[in-house]
Short mmCIF file of C-alpha atoms in Angstrom, two decimals:
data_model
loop_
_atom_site.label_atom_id
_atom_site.label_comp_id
_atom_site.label_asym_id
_atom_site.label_seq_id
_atom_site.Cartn_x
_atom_site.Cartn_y
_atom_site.Cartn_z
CA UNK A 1 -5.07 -20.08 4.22
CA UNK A 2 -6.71 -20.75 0.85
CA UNK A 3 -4.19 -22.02 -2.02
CA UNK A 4 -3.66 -17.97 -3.82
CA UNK A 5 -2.03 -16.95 -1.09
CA UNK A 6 0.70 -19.27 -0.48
CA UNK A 7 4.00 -17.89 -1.18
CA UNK A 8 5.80 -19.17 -3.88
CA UNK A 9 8.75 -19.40 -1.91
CA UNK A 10 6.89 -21.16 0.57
CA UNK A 11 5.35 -23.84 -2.09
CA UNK A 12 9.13 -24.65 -3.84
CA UNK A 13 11.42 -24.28 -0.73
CA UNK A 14 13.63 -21.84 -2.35
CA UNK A 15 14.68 -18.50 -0.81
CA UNK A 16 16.01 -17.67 -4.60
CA UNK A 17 13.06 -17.48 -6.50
CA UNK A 18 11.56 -14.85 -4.38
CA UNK A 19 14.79 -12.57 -5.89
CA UNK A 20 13.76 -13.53 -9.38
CA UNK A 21 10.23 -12.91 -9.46
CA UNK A 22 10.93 -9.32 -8.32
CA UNK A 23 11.35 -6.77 -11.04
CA UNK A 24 14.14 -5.65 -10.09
CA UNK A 25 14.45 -2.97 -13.25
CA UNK A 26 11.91 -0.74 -12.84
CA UNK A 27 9.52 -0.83 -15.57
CA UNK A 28 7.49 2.78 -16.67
CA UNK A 29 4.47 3.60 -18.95
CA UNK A 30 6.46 6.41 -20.34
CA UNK A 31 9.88 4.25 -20.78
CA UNK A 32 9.80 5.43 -24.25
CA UNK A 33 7.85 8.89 -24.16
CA UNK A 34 11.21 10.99 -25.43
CA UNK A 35 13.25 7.99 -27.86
CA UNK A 36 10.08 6.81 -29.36
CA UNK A 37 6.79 8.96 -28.55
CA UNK A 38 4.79 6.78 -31.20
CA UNK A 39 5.35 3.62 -30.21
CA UNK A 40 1.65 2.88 -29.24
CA UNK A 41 0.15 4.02 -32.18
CA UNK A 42 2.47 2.35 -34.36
CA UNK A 43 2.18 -1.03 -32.70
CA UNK A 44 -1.92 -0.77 -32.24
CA UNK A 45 -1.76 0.65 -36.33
CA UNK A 46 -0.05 -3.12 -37.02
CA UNK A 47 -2.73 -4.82 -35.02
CA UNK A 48 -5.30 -3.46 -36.30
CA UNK A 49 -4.39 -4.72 -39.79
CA UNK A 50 -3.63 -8.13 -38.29
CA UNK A 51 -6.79 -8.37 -36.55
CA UNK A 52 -9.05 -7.18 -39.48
CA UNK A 53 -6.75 -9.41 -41.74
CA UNK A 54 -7.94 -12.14 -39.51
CA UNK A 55 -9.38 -12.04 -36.04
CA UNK A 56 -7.50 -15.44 -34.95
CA UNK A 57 -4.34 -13.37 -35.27
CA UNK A 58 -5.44 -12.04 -31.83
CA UNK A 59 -5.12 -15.33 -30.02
CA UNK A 60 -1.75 -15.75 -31.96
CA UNK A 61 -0.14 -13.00 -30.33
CA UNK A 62 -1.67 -13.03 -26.69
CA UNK A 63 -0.52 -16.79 -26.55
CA UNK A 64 3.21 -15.63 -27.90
CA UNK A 65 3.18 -13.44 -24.91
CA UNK A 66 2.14 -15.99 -22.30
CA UNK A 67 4.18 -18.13 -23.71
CA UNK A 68 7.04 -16.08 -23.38
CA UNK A 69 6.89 -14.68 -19.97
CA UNK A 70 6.15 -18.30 -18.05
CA UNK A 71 9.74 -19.40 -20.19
CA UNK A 72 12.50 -16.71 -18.06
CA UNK A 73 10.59 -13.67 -17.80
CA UNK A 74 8.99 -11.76 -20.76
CA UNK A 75 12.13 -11.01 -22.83
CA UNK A 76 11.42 -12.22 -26.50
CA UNK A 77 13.11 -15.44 -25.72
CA UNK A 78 10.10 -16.84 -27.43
CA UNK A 79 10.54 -14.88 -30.52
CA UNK A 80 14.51 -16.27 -31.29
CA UNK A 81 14.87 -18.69 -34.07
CA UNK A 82 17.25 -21.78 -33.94
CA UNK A 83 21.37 -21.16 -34.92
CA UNK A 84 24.08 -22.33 -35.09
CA UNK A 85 24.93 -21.48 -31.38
CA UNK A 86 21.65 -21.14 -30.27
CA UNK A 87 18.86 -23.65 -29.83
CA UNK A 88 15.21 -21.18 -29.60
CA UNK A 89 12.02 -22.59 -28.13
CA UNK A 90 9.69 -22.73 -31.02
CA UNK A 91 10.49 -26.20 -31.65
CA UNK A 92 9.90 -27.45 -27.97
CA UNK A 93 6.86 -29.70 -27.99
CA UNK A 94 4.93 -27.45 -26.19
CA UNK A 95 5.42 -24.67 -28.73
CA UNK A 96 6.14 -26.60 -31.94
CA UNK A 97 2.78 -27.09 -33.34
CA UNK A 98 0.84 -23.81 -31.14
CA UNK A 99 2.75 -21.03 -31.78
CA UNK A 100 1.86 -18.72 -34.57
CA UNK A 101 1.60 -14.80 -35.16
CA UNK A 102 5.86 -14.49 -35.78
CA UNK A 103 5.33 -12.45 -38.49
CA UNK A 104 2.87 -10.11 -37.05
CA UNK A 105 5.50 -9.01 -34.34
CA UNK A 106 8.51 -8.93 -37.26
CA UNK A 107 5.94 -6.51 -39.33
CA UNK A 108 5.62 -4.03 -35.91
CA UNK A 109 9.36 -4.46 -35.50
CA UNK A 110 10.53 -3.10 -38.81
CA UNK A 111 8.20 -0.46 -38.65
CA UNK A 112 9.37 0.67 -35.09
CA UNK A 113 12.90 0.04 -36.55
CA UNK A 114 12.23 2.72 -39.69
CA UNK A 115 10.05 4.96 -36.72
CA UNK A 116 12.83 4.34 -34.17
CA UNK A 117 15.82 2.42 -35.00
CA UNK A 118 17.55 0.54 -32.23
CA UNK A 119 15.03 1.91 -29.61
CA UNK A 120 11.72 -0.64 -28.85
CA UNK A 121 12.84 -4.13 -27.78
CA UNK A 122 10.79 -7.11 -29.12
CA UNK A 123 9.79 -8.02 -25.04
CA UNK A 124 7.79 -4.94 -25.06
CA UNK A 125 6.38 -4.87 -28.68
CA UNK A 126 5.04 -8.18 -27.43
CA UNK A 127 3.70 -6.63 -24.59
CA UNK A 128 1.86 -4.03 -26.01
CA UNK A 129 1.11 -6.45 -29.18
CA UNK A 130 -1.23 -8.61 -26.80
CA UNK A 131 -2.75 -5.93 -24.64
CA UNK A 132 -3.57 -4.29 -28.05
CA UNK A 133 -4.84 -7.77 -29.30
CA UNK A 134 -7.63 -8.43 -26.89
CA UNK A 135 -9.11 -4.82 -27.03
CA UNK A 136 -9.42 -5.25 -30.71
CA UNK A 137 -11.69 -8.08 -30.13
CA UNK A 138 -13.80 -6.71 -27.88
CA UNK A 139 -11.67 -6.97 -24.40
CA UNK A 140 -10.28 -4.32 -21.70
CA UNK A 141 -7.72 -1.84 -21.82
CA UNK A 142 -5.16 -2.19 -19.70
CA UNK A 143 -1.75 0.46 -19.46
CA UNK A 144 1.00 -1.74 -20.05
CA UNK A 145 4.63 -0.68 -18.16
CA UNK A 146 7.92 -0.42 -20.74
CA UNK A 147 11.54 -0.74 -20.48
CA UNK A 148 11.58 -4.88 -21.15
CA UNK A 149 15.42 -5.84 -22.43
CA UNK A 150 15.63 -8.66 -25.22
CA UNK A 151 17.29 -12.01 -23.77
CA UNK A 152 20.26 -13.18 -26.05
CA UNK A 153 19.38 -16.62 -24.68
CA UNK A 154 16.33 -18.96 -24.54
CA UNK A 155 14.84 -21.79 -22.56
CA UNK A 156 14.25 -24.39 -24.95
CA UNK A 157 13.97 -27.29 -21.97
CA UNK A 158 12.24 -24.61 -19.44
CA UNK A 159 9.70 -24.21 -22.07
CA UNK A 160 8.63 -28.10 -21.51
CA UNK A 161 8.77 -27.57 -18.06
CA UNK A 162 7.31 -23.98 -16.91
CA UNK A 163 4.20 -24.02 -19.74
CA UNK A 164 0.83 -25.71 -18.33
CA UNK A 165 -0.23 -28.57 -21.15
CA UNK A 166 -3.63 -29.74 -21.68
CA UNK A 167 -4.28 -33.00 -19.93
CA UNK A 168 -2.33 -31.60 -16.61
CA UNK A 169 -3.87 -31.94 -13.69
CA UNK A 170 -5.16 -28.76 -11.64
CA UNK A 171 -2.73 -28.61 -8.42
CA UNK A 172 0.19 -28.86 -10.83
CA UNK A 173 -0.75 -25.85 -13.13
CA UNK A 174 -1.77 -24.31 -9.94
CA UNK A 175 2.09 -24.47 -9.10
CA UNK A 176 3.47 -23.30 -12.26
CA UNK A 177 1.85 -20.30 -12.04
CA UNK A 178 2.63 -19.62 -7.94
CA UNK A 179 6.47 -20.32 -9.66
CA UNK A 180 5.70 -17.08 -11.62
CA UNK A 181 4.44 -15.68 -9.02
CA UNK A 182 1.09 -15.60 -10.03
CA UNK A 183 -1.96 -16.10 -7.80
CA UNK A 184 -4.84 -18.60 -8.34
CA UNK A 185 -6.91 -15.58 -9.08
CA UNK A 186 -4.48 -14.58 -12.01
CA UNK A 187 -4.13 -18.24 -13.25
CA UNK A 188 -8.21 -18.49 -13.29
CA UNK A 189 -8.53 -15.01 -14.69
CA UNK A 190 -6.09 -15.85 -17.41
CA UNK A 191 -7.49 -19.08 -18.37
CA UNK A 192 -10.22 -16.79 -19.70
CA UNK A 193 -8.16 -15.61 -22.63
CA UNK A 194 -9.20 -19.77 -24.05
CA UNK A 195 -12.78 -17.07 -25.03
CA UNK A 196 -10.82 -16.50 -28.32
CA UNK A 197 -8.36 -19.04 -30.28
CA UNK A 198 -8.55 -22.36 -31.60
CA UNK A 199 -6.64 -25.87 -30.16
CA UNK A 200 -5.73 -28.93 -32.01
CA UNK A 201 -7.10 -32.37 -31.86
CA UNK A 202 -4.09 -33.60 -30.24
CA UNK A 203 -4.90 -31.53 -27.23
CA UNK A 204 -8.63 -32.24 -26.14
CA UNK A 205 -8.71 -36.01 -27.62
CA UNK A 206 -8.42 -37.05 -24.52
CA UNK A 207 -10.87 -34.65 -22.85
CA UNK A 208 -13.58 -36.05 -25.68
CA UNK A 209 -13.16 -39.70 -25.14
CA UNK A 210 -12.72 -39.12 -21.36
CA UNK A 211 -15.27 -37.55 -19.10
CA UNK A 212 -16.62 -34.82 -20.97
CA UNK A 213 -19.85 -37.20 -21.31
CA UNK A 214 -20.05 -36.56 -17.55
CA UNK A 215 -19.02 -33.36 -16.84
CA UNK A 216 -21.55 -31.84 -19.70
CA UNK A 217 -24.19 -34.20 -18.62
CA UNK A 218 -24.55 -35.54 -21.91
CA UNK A 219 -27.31 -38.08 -21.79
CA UNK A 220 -29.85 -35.67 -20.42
CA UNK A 221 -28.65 -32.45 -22.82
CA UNK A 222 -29.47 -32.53 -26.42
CA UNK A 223 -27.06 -29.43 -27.19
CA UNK A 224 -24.55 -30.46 -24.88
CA UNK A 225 -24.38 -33.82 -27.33
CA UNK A 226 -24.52 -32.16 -30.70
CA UNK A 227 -21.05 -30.53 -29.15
CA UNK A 228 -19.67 -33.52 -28.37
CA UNK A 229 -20.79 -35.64 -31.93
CA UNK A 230 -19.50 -32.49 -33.51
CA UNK A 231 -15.97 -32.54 -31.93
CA UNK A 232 -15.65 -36.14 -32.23
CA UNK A 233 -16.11 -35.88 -35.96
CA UNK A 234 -13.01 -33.29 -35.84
CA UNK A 235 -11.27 -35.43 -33.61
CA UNK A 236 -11.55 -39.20 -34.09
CA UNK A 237 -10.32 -41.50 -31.59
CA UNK A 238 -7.29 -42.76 -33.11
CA UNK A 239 -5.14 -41.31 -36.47
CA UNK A 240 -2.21 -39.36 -36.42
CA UNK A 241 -3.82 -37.39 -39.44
CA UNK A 242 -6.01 -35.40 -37.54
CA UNK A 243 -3.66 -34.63 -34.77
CA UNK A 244 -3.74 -31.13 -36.52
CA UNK A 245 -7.57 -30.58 -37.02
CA UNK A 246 -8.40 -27.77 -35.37
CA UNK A 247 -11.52 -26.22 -33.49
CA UNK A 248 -12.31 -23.25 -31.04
CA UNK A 249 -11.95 -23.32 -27.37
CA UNK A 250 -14.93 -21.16 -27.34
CA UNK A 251 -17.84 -22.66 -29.79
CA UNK A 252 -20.37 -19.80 -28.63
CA UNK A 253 -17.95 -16.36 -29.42
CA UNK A 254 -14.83 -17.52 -30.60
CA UNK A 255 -13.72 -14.42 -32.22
CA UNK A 256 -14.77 -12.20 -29.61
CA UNK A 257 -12.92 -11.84 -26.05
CA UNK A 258 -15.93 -12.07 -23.49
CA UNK A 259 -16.73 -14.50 -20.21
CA UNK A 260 -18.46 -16.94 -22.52
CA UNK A 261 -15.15 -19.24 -21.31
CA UNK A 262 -16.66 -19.60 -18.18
CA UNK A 263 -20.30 -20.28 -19.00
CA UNK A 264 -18.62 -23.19 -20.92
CA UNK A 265 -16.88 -24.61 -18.16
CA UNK A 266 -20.20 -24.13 -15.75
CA UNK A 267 -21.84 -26.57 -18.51
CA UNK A 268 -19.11 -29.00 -18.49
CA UNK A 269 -18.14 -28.17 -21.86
CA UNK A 270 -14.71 -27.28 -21.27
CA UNK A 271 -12.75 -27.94 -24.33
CA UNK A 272 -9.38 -29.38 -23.23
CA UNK A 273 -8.88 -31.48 -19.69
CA UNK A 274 -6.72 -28.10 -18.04
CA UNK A 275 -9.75 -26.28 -18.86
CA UNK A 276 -12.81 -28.07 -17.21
CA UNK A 277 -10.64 -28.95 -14.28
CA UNK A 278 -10.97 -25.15 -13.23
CA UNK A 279 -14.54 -25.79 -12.36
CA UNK A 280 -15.24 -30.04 -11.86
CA UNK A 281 -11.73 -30.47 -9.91
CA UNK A 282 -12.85 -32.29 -6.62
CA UNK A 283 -9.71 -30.17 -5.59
CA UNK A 284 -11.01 -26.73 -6.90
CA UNK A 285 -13.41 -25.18 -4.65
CA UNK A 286 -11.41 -21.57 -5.40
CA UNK A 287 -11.05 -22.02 -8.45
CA UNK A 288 -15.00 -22.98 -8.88
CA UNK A 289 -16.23 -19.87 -7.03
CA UNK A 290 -13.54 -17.52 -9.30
CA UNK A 291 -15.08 -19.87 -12.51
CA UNK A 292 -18.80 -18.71 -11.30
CA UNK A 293 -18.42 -15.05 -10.23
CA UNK A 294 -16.58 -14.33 -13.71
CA UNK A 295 -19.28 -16.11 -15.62
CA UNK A 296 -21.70 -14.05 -13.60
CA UNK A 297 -19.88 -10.78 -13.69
CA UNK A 298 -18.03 -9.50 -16.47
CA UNK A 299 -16.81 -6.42 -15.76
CA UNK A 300 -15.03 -8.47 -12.77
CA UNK A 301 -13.39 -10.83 -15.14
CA UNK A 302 -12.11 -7.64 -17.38
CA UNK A 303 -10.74 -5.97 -14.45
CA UNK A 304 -9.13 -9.06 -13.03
CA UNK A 305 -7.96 -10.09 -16.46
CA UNK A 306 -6.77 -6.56 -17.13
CA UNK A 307 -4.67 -6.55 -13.12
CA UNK A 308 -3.30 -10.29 -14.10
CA UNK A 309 -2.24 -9.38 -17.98
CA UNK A 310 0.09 -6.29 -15.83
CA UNK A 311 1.20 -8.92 -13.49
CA UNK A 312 1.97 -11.47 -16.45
CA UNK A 313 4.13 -8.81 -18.42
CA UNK A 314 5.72 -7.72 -15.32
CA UNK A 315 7.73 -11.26 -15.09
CA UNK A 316 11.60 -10.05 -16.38
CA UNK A 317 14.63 -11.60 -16.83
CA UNK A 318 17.00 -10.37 -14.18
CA UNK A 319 19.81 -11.35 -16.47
CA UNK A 320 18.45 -9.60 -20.07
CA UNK A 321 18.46 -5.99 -17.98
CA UNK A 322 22.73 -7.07 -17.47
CA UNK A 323 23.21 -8.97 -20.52
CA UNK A 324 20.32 -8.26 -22.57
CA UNK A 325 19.91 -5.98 -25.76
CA UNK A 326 17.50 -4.19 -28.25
CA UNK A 327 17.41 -6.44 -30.75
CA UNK A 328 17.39 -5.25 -34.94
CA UNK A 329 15.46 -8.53 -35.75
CA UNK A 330 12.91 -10.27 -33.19
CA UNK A 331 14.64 -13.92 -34.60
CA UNK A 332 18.36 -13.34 -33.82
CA UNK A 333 20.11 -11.70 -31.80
CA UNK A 334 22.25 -8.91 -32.52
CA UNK A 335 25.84 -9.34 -34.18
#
């Protein structure tokens, strides 16, 4: 039995989690068809701006969404500032410094609040936000399923714990996303959306000065070297000051959503340590072949990516469809 299609009640032990990965409100692609019929267009209108504004704003939002789903279900938790009573997870070190695109989602919000008021929650403007995201750069369409409540809490320490980092090894982001009850397919499959967005020097330092040399084959590949001189020079080996320097996780396309990701990793140019281990794990023979048939077939990766974005949004909170709201403002929740 290969690793995708182990349980994850079978890898953690617990009969409960099976209960929480269920959607257990039932989620419909015309949730809003009679309280807010233009929903769509006004969220895709928003994007479009943000996009042409600045096509990194794509990555922005897609990562929000991720981002908030593998933190207790997609429910805006992600979205909730810090209060008095509340601590938010923006400012968990996982999120502090790679989160961005807020005020994209607080622009669609007020204008579904003029269009709509009290109607769209934030969960599923962030839904649609990212599906509409990656088709604006070139990626697939996907329909994405409505009726997403807004948490009034958040999972400031889950965020640490749930979100895969950059240096981790491949059998334990492997289990975070069987915990969502995601497949090794979807977690492969979504690793492609690293074809657009940047990533800071803090997080592939250690990828640079560790065994990129061998998994690129450096001594024998001129280009392959120019890479790596060119990434070191972002990213010197010691100096808090250019923790924040920033480059793309896809140096051939990085503002267009394609399987270029995956050609990367086949060269052993992977950017961060989480990436290349998807294809030069000694423990990844799956994820290898999934790394090879994208790179070889696109259409395959777009209609996987398209099935695992579905799955992905389809995480809820159990507790946001019994305590949960619609909230006025993405950043608080409602008084």
């Amino acid at each position: 039995m290969g690793i995708s299609n182990l349980s994850p009640c079978l890898v953690y032990g617990l009969m409960g989690l099976c209960g929480f990965l269920s959607v257990s409100h039932s989620l419909t692609l015309d949730y809003y068809a009679k309280t807010c019929p233009t929903v769509l267009q006004v969220v895709r209108k928003e994007m479009e701006c943000a996009v042409l504004s600045d096509p990194r704003n794509a990555a922005f939002v897609v990562r929000l969404h991720f981002h908030d789903c593998f933190v207790q279900g997609c429910d805006g938790s992600v979205l909730l500032d810090d209060t008095i009573t509340l601590q938010g997870e923006k400012k968990a070190s996982t999120n502090i410094h790679s989160l961005k695109g807020f005020r994209i989602i607080d622009r669609i919000k007020n204008s579904l609040e003029s269009e709509c008021p009290g109607i769209v929650s934030c969960a599923d403007i962030l839904t649609i936000a990212a599906r509409d995201a990656v088709i604006l750069v070139g990626g697939p369409y996907w329909e994405v399923p409505l009726g997403r409540m807004d948490s009034t809490t958040a999972g400031y320490e889950l965020a640490d714990a749930n979100l895969p980092s950059a240096n981790e090894g491949l059998l334990s982001i492997i289990s975070k996303f069987l915990y969502q009850g995601l497949s090794v397919t979807d977690m492969v499959a979504l690793s492609g959306a690293h074809t657009i967005g940047m990533a800071r020097c803090e997080n592939f330092r250690e990828r640079i000065y560790g065994d990129f040399e061998a998994t690129s084959n450096n001594g024998n590949n001129p280009i392959s070297k120019s890479y790596l001189d060119k990434l070191r020079s972002i990213c010197p080996r010691v100096g808090k000051a250019a923790e924040n320097n920033i480059t793309a996780m896809d140096n051939v396309t990085p503002e267009v959503f394609d399987n270029s990701y995956f050609h990367m990793l086949m060269r052993g140019e992977g950017l961060m340590n989480s990436d290349q281990e998807l294809y030069s794990s000694l423990l990844g023979m799956e994820t290898r072949a999934l790394v090879k048939k994208y790179a070889a077939e696109p259409l395959a990766f777009f209609q996987q990516f398209s099935d695992s974005m579905v799955k992905l949004g389809n995480i809820t909170n159990s507790d946001s469809y019994f305590t949960g709201e619609v909230r006025t403002n993405c950043r608080f929740i409602n008084t």
